[in-house]
Tab-separated table of C-alpha atoms and ligand atoms in Angstrom:
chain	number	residue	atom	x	y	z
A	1	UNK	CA	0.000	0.000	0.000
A	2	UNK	CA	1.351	3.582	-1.044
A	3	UNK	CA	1.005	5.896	2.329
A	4	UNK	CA	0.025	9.250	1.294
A	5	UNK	CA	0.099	12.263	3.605
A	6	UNK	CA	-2.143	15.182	2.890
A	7	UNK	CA	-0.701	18.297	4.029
A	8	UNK	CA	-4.011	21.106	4.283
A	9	UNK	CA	-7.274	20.375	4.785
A	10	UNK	CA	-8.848	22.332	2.793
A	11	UNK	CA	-11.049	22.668	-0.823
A	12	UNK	CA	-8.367	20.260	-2.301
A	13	UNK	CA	-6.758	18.808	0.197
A	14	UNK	CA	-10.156	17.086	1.720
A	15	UNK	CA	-11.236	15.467	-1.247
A	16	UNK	CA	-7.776	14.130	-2.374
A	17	UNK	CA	-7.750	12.797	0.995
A	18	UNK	CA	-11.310	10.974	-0.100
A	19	UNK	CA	-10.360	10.125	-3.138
A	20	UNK	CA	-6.747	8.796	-2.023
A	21	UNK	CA	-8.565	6.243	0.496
A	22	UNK	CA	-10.507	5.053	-1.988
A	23	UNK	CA	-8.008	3.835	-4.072
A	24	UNK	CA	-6.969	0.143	-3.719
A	25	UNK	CA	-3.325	0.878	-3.560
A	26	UNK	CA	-3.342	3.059	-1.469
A	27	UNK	CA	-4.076	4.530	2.240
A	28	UNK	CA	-4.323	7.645	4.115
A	29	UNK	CA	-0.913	8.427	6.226
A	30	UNK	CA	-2.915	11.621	7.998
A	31	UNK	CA	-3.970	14.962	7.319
A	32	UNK	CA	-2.178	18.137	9.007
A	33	UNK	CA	-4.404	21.286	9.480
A	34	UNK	CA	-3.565	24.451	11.136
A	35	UNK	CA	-6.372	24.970	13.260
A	36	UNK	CA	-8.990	23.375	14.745
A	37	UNK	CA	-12.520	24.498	12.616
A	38	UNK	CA	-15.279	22.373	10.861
A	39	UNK	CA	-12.838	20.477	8.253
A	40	UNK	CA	-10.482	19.156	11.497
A	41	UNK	CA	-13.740	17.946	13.325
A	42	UNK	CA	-14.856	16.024	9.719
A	43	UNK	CA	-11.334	14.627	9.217
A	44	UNK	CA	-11.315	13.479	12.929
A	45	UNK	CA	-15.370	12.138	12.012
A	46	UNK	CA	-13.846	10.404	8.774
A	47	UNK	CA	-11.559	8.520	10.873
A	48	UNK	CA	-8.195	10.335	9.806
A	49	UNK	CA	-4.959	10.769	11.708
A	50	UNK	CA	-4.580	14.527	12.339
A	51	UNK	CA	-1.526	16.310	12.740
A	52	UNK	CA	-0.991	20.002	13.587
A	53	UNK	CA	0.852	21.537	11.069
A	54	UNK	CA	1.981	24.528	13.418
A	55	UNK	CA	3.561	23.458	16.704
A	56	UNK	CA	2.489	26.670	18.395
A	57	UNK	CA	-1.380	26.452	17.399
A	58	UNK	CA	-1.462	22.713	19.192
A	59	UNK	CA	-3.057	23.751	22.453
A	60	UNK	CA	-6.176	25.144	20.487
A	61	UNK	CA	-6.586	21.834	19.349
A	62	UNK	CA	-6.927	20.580	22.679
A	63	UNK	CA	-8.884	23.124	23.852
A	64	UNK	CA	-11.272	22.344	20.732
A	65	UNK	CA	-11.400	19.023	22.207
A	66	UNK	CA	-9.709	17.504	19.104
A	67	UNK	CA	-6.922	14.934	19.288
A	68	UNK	CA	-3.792	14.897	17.582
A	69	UNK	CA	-1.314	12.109	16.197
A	70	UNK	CA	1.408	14.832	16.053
A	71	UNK	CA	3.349	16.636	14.032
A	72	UNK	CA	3.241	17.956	10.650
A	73	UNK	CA	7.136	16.840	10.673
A	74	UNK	CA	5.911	12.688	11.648
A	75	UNK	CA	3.253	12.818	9.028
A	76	UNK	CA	6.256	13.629	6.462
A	77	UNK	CA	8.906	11.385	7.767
A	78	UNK	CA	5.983	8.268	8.288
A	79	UNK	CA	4.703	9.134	4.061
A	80	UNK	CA	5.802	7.461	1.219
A	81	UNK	CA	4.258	11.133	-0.683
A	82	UNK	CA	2.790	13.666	0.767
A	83	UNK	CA	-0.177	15.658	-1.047
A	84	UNK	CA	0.388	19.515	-0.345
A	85	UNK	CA	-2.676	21.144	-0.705
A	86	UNK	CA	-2.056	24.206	1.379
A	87	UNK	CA	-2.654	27.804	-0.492
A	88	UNK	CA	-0.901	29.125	-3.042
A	89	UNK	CA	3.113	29.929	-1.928
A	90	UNK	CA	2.681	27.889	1.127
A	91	UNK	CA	3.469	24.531	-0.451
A	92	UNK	CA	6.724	26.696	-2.007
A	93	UNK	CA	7.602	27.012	1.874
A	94	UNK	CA	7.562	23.504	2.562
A	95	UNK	CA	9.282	22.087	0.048
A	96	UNK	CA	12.294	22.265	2.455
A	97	UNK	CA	10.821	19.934	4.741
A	98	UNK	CA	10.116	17.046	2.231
A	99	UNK	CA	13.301	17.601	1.170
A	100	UNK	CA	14.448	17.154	4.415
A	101	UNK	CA	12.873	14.024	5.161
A	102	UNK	CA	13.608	12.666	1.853
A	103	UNK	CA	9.860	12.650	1.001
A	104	UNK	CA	8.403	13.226	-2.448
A	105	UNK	CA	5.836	15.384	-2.615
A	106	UNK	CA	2.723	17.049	-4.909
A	107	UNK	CA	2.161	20.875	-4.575
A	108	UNK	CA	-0.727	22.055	-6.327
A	109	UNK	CA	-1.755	24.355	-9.120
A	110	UNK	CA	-0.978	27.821	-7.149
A	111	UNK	CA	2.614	27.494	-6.822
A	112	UNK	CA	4.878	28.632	-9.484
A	113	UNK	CA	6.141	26.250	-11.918
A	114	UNK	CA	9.940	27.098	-10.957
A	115	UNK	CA	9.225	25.839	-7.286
A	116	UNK	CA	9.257	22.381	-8.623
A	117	UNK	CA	11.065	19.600	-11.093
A	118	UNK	CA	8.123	18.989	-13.321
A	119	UNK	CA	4.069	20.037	-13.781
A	120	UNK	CA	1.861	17.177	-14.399
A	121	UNK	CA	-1.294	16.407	-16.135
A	122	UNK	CA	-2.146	12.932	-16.148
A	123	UNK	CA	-3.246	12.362	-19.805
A	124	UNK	CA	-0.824	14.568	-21.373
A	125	UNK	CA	2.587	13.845	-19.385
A	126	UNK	CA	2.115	11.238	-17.027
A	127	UNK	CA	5.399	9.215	-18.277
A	128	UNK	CA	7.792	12.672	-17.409
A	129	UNK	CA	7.376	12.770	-13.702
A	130	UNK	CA	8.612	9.302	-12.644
A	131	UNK	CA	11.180	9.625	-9.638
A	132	UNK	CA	10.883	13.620	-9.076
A	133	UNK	CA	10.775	15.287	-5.874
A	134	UNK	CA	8.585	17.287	-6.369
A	135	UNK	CA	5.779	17.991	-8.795
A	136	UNK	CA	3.449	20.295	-9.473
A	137	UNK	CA	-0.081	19.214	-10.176
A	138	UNK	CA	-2.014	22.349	-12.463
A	139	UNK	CA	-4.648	24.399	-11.409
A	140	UNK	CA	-8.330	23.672	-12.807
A	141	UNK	CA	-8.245	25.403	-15.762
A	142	UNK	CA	-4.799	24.377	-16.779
A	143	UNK	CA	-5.900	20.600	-16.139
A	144	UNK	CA	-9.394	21.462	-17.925
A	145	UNK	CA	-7.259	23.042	-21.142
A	146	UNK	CA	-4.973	20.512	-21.000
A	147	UNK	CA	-7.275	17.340	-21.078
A	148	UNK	CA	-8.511	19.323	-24.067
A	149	UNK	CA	-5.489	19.989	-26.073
A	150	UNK	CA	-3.606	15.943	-25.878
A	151	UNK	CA	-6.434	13.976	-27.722
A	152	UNK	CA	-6.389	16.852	-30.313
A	153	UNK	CA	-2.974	17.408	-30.609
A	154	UNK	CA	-2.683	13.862	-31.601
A	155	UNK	CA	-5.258	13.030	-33.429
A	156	UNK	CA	-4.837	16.622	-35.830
A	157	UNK	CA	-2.362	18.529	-34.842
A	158	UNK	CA	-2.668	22.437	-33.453
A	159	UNK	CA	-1.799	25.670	-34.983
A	160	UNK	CA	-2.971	27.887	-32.246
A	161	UNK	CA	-5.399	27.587	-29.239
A	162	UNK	CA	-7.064	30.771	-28.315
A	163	UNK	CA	-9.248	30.589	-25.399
A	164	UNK	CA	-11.189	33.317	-22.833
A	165	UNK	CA	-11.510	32.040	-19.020
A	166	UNK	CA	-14.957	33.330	-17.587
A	167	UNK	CA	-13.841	32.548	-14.490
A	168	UNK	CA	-15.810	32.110	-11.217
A	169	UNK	CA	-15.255	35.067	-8.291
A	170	UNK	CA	-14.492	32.263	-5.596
A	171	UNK	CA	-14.969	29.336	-4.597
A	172	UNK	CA	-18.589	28.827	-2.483
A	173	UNK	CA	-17.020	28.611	0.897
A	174	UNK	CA	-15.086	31.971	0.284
A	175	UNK	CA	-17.163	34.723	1.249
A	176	UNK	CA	-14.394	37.313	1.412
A	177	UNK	CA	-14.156	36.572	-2.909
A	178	UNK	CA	-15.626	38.936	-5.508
A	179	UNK	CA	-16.709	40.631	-7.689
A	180	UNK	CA	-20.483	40.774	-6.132
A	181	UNK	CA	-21.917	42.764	-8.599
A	182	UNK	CA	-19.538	43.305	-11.669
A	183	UNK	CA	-17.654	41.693	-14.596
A	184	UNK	CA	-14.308	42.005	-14.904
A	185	UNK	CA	-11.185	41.563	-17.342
A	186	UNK	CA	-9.098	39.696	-14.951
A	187	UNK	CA	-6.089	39.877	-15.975
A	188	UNK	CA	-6.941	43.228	-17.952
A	189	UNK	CA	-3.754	42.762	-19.945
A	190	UNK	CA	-2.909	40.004	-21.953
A	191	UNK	CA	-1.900	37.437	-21.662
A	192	UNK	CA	-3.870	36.040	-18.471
A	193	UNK	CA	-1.456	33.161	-16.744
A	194	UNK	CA	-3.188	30.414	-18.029
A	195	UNK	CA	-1.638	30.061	-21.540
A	196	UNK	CA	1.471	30.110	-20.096
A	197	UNK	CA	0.818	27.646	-17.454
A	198	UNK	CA	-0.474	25.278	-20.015
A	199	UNK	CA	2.982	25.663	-21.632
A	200	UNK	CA	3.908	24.006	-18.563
A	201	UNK	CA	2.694	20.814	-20.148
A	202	UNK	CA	2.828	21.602	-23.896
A	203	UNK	CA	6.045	23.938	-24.057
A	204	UNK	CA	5.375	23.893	-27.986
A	205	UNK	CA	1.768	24.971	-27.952
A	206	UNK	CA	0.713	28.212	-29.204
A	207	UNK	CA	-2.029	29.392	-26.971
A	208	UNK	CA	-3.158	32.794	-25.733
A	209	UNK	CA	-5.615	33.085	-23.154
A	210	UNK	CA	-7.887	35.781	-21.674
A	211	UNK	CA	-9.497	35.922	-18.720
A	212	UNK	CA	-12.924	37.501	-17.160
A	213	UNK	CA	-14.227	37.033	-13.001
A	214	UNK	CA	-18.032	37.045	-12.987
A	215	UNK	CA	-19.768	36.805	-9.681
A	216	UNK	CA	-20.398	32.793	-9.723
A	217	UNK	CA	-18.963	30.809	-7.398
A	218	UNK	CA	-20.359	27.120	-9.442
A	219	UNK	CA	-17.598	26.391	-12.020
A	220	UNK	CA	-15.082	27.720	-14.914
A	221	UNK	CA	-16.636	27.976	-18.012
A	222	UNK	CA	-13.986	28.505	-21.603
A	223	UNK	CA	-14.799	29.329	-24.675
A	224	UNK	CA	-12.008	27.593	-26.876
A	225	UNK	CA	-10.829	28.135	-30.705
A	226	UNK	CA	-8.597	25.870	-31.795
A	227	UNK	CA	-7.194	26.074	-35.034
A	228	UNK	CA	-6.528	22.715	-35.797
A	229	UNK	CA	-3.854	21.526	-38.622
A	230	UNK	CA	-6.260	19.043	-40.536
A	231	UNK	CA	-10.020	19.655	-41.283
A	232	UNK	CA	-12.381	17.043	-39.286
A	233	UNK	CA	-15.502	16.851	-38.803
A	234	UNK	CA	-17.125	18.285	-36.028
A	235	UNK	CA	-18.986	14.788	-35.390
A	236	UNK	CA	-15.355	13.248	-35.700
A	237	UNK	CA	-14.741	15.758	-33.034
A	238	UNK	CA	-17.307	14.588	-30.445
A	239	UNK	CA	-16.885	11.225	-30.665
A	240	UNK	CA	-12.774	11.828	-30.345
A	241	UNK	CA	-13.875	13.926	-27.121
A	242	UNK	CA	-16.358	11.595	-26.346
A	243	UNK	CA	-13.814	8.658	-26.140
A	244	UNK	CA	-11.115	9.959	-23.728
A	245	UNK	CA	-11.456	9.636	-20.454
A	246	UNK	CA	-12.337	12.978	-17.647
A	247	UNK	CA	-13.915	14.591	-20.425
A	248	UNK	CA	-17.909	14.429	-20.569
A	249	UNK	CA	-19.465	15.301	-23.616
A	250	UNK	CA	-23.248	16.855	-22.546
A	251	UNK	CA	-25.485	15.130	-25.109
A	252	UNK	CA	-28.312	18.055	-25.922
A	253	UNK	CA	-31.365	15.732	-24.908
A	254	UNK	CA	-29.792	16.188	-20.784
A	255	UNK	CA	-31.138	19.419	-21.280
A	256	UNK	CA	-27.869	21.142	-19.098
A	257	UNK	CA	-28.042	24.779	-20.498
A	258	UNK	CA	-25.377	25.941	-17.972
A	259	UNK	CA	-23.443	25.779	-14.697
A	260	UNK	CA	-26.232	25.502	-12.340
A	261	UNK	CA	-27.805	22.073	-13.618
A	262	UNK	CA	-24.344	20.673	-14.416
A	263	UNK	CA	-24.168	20.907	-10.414
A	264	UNK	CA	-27.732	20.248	-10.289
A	265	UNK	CA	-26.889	16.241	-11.907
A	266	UNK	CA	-23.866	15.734	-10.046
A	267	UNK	CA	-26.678	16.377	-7.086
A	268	UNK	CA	-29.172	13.783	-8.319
A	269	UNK	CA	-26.139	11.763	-8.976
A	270	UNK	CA	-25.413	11.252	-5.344
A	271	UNK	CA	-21.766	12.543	-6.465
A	272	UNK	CA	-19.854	13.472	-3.244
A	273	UNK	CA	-19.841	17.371	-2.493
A	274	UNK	CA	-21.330	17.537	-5.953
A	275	UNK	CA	-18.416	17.597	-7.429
A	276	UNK	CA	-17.351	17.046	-11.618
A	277	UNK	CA	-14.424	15.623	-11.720
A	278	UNK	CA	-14.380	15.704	-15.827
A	279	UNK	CA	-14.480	18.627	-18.179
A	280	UNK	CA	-18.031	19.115	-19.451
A	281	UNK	CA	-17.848	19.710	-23.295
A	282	UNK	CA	-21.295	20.930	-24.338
A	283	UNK	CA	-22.027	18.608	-27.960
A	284	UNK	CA	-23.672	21.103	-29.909
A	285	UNK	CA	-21.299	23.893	-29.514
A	286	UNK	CA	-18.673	21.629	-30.877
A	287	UNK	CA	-18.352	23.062	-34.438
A	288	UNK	CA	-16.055	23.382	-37.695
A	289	UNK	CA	-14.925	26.153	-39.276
A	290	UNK	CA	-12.817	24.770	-42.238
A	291	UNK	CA	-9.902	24.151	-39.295
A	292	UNK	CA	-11.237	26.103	-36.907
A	293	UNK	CA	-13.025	23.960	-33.747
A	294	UNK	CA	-14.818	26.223	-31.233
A	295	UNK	CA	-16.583	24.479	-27.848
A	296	UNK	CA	-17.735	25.427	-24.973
A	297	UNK	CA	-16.490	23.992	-21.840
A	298	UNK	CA	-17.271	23.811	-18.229
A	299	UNK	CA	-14.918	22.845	-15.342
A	300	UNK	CA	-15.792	22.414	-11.684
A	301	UNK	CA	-12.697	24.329	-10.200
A	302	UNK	CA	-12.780	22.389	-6.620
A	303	UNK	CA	-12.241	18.771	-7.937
A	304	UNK	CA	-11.291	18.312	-11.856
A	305	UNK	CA	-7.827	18.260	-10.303
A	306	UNK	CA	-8.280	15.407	-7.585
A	307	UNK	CA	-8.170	12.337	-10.206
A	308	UNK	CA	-4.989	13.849	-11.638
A	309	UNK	CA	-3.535	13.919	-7.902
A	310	UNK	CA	-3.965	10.566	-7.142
A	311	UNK	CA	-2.547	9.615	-11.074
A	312	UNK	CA	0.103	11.944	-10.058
A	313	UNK	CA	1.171	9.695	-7.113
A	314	UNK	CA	1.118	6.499	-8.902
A	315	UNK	CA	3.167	8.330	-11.538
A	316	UNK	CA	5.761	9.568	-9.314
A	317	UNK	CA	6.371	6.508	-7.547
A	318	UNK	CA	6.150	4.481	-10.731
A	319	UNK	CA	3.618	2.113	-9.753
A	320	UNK	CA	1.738	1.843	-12.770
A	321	UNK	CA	1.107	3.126	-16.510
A	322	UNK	CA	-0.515	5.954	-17.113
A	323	UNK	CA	-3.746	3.743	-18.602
A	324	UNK	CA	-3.724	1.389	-15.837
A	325	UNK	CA	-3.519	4.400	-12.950
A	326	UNK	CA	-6.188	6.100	-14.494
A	327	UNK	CA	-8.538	3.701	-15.354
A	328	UNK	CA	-7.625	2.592	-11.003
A	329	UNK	CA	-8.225	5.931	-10.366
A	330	UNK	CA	-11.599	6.412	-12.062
A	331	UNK	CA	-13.060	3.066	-10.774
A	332	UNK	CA	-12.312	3.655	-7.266
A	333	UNK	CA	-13.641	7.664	-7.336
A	334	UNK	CA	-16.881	6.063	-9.411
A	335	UNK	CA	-15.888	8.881	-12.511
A	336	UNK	CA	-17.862	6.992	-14.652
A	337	UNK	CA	-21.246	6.963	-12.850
B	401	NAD	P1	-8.042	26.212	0.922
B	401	NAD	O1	-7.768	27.535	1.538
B	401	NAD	O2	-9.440	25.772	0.707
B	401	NAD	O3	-7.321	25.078	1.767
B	401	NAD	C1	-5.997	25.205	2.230
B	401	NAD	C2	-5.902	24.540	3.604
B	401	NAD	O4	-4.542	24.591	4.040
B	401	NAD	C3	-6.746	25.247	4.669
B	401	NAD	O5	-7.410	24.256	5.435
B	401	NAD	C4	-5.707	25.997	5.518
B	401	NAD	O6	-6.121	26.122	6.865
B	401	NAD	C5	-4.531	25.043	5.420
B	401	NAD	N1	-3.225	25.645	5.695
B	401	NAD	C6	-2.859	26.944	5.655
B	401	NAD	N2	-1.548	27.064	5.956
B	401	NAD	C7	-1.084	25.815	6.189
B	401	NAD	C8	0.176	25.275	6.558
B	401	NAD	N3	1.235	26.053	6.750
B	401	NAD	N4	0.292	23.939	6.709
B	401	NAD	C9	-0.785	23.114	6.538
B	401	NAD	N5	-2.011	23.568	6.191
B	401	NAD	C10	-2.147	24.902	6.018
B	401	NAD	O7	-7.223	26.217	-0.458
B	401	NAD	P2	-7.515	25.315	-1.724
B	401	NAD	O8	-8.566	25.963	-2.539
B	401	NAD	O9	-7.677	23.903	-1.327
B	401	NAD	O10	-6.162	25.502	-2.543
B	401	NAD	C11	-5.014	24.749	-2.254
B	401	NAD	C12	-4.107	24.752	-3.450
B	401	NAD	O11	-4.812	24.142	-4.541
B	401	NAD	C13	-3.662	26.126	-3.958
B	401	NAD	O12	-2.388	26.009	-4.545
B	401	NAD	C14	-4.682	26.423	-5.027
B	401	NAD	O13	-4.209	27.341	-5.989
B	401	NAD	C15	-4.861	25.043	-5.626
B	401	NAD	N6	-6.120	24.852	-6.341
B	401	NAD	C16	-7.296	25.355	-5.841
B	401	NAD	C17	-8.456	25.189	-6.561
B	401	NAD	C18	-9.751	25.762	-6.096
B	401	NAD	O14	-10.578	26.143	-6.892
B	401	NAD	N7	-10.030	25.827	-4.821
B	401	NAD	C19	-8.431	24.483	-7.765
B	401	NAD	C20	-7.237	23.915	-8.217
B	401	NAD	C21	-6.073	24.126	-7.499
């Protein structure tokens, strides 16, 4: 069994911490926190270890009337790989310790790309992160554009991607997020990070991105143009999108006209914290113009990345192929259902 430490608690770090125990390879090390609020008392509920991932916050713990295992420091040394989900520039901070204890680990999608030896996205460059210290796993809409770009990159080849980001104000928990009441270019200049961060994983692409914050808090929706190097149809399109895996192609008869009911299935669904773990490609916006494609795409920002983390773990260690880990992966998390 692979022993996985999750360092933070948090949006990411709890459902990795899910997902990760419900893998058959693997098991949950512990999860460090920083303070005692409603996630510590559900990770405690769930059954996990919890460590303290400051030494000097440890007697509000105790006076929360939680119970520790220990330290941040024990989770590390006891892992096999820890999973960092801690906010942005904070995993860039501990990268000493795992390097100190000699323990791989995954940062996430906030931390910059120099921080670490590789970025990963499981369908695109699984094979490049075997044996690495540490590697970064990409934000949401990096993962979302990425899962996008492999199966067309191989199958046709790409020119140029050209996508805009309407991108939700924050995430439903964080009430300090905005805007309330506006819609704005975000970045105004060009280009907005995401292109770049995607050439984290395709250094060859040509892509520029541009991105908008709307007052949503549900998901990530992109409006892609790719100008592809060969002329398919748009019907060989779907079914190439419709094939791969993490990427949902909404047939038109579902009746899913935007954000709000693509939560609303994963509801019925009996999906855990509603989450949507693949990209959801709306079918009829998938169209050809001579060798331009344009889609729409929605991407739930709190979980399309926790499949790739567990892939990513499996990849690092190199405990299985890329097909085998994520087809493991998918099983166990019930993607398919
Ligand atoms: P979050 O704020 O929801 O969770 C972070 C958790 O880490 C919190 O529980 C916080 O208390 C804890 N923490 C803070 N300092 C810590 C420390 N020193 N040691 C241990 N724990 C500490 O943040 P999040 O949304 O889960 O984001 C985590 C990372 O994942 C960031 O890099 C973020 O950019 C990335 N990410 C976030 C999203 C998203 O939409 N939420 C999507 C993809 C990637």
């Amino acid at each position: 069994m692979i022993s996985v430490g999750i360092n933070g608690y948090g949006t990411i770090g709890k459902r990795v911490a899910d997902a990760v125990r419900a893998q058959p390879d693997m098991e949950v090390a512990g999860v460090a926190k920083t303070r005692p609020n409603f996630e510590a008392q559900s990770a405690v509920e769930k059954g996990f270890d919890l460590y303290a991932a400051i030494e000097d916050r440890k007697p509000r713990f105790a006076e929360a009337g939680i119970d520790l295992a220990g330290d941040v420091e024990e989770l590390v040394a006891q892992s096999d790989i820890v999973v960092d989900a801690c906010p942005s520039g904070i995993g860039a901070d501990n990268a000493e310790m795992y390097r100190e204890y000699d323990t791989p680990a995954l940062l996430q999608g906030g931390e910059d790309s120099d921080v670490v030896d590789g970025s990963f996205n499981a369908r695109s460059n699984y094979d490049t992160v075997e044996g690495a210290d540490l590697v970064r796993v990409v934000s949401c809409n990096t993962t979302g554009l990425s899962r996008l770009v492999a199966p067309l990159q191989e199958s046709y080849g790409i020119e140029k991607v050209r996508t805009t980001l309407v991108r939700r104000g924050g995430d439903p928990a964080q009430s300090g997020r905005g805007p309330i009441n506006d819609i704005l270019p975000n970045p105004v200049s060009l280009p907005s990070h995401h292109g770049p961060d995607v050439n984290t994983i395709f250094p060859e692409l040509d892509i520029d991105t541009l991105g908008l914050k709307v007052p949503a808090t549900l998901m990530h929706m992109h409006s892609v143009n790719v100008t592809l190097e060969s002329e398919p149809t748009a019907e060989e399109v779907r079914s190439l999108l419709d094939d791969q895996r993490r990427t949902f192609v909404i047939p038109e008869w579902l009746g899913l006209d935007g954000a709000g009911a693509i939560k609303e299935l994963a509801q019925d669904a009996g999906r855990p914290r509603a989450d949507i773990w693949e990209n959801c490609i709306w079918g009829e916006s998938i169209s050809m113009e001579g060798s331009d494609l344009y889609l729409f795409q929605a991407i739930h920002q709190e979980s399309d990345v926790v499949p790739e983390n567990v892939d990513a773990i499996r990849a690092v260690l190199g405990e299985a192929s890329r097909e085998e880990s994520m087809a493991t992966t998918d099983e166990a998390m019930g993607l398919d259902a």
